[in-house]
Amino acid sequence: MEEEKQQTPATPATAETKKPNDNMIMGIISYLSFLCFIPLFTKKDNEFVYFHAKQGLVLFILEIIVYVLSRILVGIFIGSLTGWTLLSVFSVIINLLNLGLLVLSIIGIINVVQNQKKELPLVGKFAHKIKI
């Protein structure tokens, strides 16, 4: 008769998979535009999340300013012939500003994932002044 071989159940890999915790998720949400209000008001007692939520709020305010500025410029320059040229120049500037805000958001998310409380360039000093 054939010998029956005992099979041992497969064990999961010993390498731990790092699951994101609630603070990390809330920190990431802080840099997603208007969603910054969720961690700002729900995680006020958590210093790490609150730090990133305030920076996210400053970025959101800057996004609103850039958007309003772009709408005003479109309204001003849309009617004239020279306006199209100026509007093209301002469109490039507005797009670069939006790109800069996106890069700052990505840097903020990277800081959250690395569990760091680093001030974002140009934004961090304003975030410190926010008291909610």
Short mmCIF file of C-alpha atoms in Angstrom, two decimals:
data_model
loop_
_atom_site.label_atom_id
_atom_site.label_comp_id
_atom_site.label_asym_id
_atom_site.label_seq_id
_atom_site.Cartn_x
_atom_site.Cartn_y
_atom_site.Cartn_z
CA MET A 1 0.00 0.00 0.00
CA GLU A 2 1.02 3.51 -0.65
CA GLU A 3 2.06 5.63 2.20
CA GLU A 4 -0.15 8.59 2.78
CA LYS A 5 1.77 11.79 2.91
CA GLN A 6 0.61 14.29 5.41
CA GLN A 7 0.28 17.73 4.02
CA THR A 8 0.82 20.62 6.32
CA PRO A 9 -1.42 23.59 5.78
CA ALA A 10 0.22 26.50 4.09
CA THR A 11 1.22 29.19 6.52
CA PRO A 12 0.95 32.82 5.65
CA ALA A 13 4.16 34.60 4.81
CA THR A 14 6.03 35.83 7.81
CA ALA A 15 6.48 39.29 6.36
CA GLU A 16 3.98 41.58 7.98
CA THR A 17 1.83 43.63 5.75
CA LYS A 18 1.50 47.12 7.14
CA LYS A 19 -2.14 48.10 7.32
CA PRO A 20 -2.94 51.78 7.30
CA ASN A 21 -4.42 52.89 10.57
CA ASP A 22 -7.24 55.37 11.10
CA ASN A 23 -4.85 58.26 11.68
CA MET A 24 -3.02 57.59 8.42
CA ILE A 25 -6.26 57.45 6.46
CA MET A 26 -7.50 60.67 8.05
CA GLY A 27 -4.13 62.29 7.36
CA ILE A 28 -4.36 61.36 3.68
CA ILE A 29 -7.94 62.66 3.49
CA SER A 30 -6.62 65.97 4.85
CA TYR A 31 -4.94 66.66 1.53
CA LEU A 32 -7.94 65.83 -0.67
CA SER A 33 -9.45 69.26 -1.28
CA PHE A 34 -12.66 69.98 0.64
CA LEU A 35 -12.44 66.62 2.43
CA CYS A 36 -9.91 68.28 4.75
CA PHE A 37 -12.88 69.31 6.91
CA ILE A 38 -13.59 65.70 7.91
CA PRO A 39 -10.37 65.12 9.86
CA LEU A 40 -10.22 68.77 10.89
CA PHE A 41 -13.38 68.42 12.97
CA THR A 42 -13.44 64.70 13.78
CA LYS A 43 -9.80 64.21 14.83
CA LYS A 44 -9.09 67.49 16.60
CA ASP A 45 -7.70 65.65 19.60
CA ASN A 46 -5.08 63.82 17.49
CA GLU A 47 -2.05 66.08 17.07
CA PHE A 48 -0.73 64.24 13.99
CA VAL A 49 -4.00 64.34 12.05
CA TYR A 50 -4.80 67.89 13.16
CA PHE A 51 -1.38 69.08 11.94
CA HIS A 52 -2.00 67.65 8.46
CA ALA A 53 -5.65 68.75 8.39
CA LYS A 54 -4.63 72.37 8.97
CA GLN A 55 -2.13 72.17 6.12
CA GLY A 56 -4.82 70.60 3.94
CA LEU A 57 -7.16 73.46 4.84
CA VAL A 58 -4.59 76.03 3.73
CA LEU A 59 -4.18 74.16 0.43
CA PHE A 60 -7.96 74.09 -0.02
CA ILE A 61 -8.20 77.85 0.59
CA LEU A 62 -5.43 78.39 -1.98
CA GLU A 63 -7.34 76.19 -4.45
CA ILE A 64 -10.41 78.37 -4.01
CA ILE A 65 -8.36 81.55 -4.49
CA VAL A 66 -6.77 80.21 -7.69
CA TYR A 67 -10.18 79.13 -9.01
CA VAL A 68 -11.83 82.50 -8.28
CA LEU A 69 -8.86 84.32 -9.79
CA SER A 70 -9.11 82.24 -12.96
CA ARG A 71 -12.85 82.94 -13.30
CA ILE A 72 -12.29 86.68 -12.82
CA LEU A 73 -9.56 86.70 -15.46
CA VAL A 74 -11.76 84.83 -17.91
CA GLY A 75 -14.53 87.37 -17.33
CA ILE A 76 -12.21 90.30 -17.85
CA PHE A 77 -10.34 89.12 -20.92
CA ILE A 78 -12.94 87.08 -22.81
CA GLY A 79 -14.44 90.07 -24.63
CA SER A 80 -11.45 91.75 -26.21
CA LEU A 81 -9.16 90.68 -29.02
CA THR A 82 -6.00 91.21 -26.97
CA GLY A 83 -7.78 89.46 -24.13
CA TRP A 84 -7.29 86.09 -25.76
CA THR A 85 -3.53 86.51 -25.75
CA LEU A 86 -3.50 87.67 -22.15
CA LEU A 87 -5.96 84.94 -21.21
CA SER A 88 -3.61 82.35 -22.72
CA VAL A 89 -0.71 83.68 -20.65
CA PHE A 90 -2.80 83.74 -17.48
CA SER A 91 -4.11 80.25 -18.23
CA VAL A 92 -0.56 78.93 -18.21
CA ILE A 93 0.12 80.71 -14.92
CA ILE A 94 -3.12 79.39 -13.36
CA ASN A 95 -2.32 75.84 -14.54
CA LEU A 96 1.17 76.08 -13.04
CA LEU A 97 -0.34 77.26 -9.74
CA ASN A 98 -2.76 74.32 -9.79
CA LEU A 99 0.10 71.96 -10.55
CA GLY A 100 2.05 73.42 -7.63
CA LEU A 101 -0.91 72.84 -5.30
CA LEU A 102 -1.19 69.26 -6.54
CA VAL A 103 2.52 68.68 -5.89
CA LEU A 104 2.17 70.11 -2.36
CA SER A 105 -0.77 67.77 -1.73
CA ILE A 106 1.26 64.79 -2.91
CA ILE A 107 4.17 65.81 -0.67
CA GLY A 108 1.75 66.08 2.24
CA ILE A 109 0.34 62.60 1.54
CA ILE A 110 3.87 61.19 1.35
CA ASN A 111 4.63 62.79 4.73
CA VAL A 112 1.53 61.16 6.21
CA VAL A 113 2.42 57.73 4.84
CA GLN A 114 5.94 58.11 6.26
CA ASN A 115 4.43 59.16 9.61
CA GLN A 116 6.18 62.54 9.54
CA LYS A 117 5.00 65.95 10.68
CA LYS A 118 6.87 68.07 8.14
CA GLU A 119 5.72 71.53 7.22
CA LEU A 120 4.89 71.95 3.56
CA PRO A 121 6.85 74.66 1.77
CA LEU A 122 5.00 78.00 1.74
CA VAL A 123 1.96 76.45 3.46
CA GLY A 124 3.20 75.26 6.83
CA LYS A 125 3.75 78.70 8.33
CA PHE A 126 0.14 79.66 7.59
CA ALA A 127 -1.20 76.37 8.92
CA HIS A 128 0.40 77.06 12.32
CA LYS A 129 -1.70 80.21 12.64
CA ILE A 130 -4.99 78.32 12.28
CA LYS A 131 -6.82 77.76 15.55
CA ILE A 132 -10.10 75.89 15.21
#
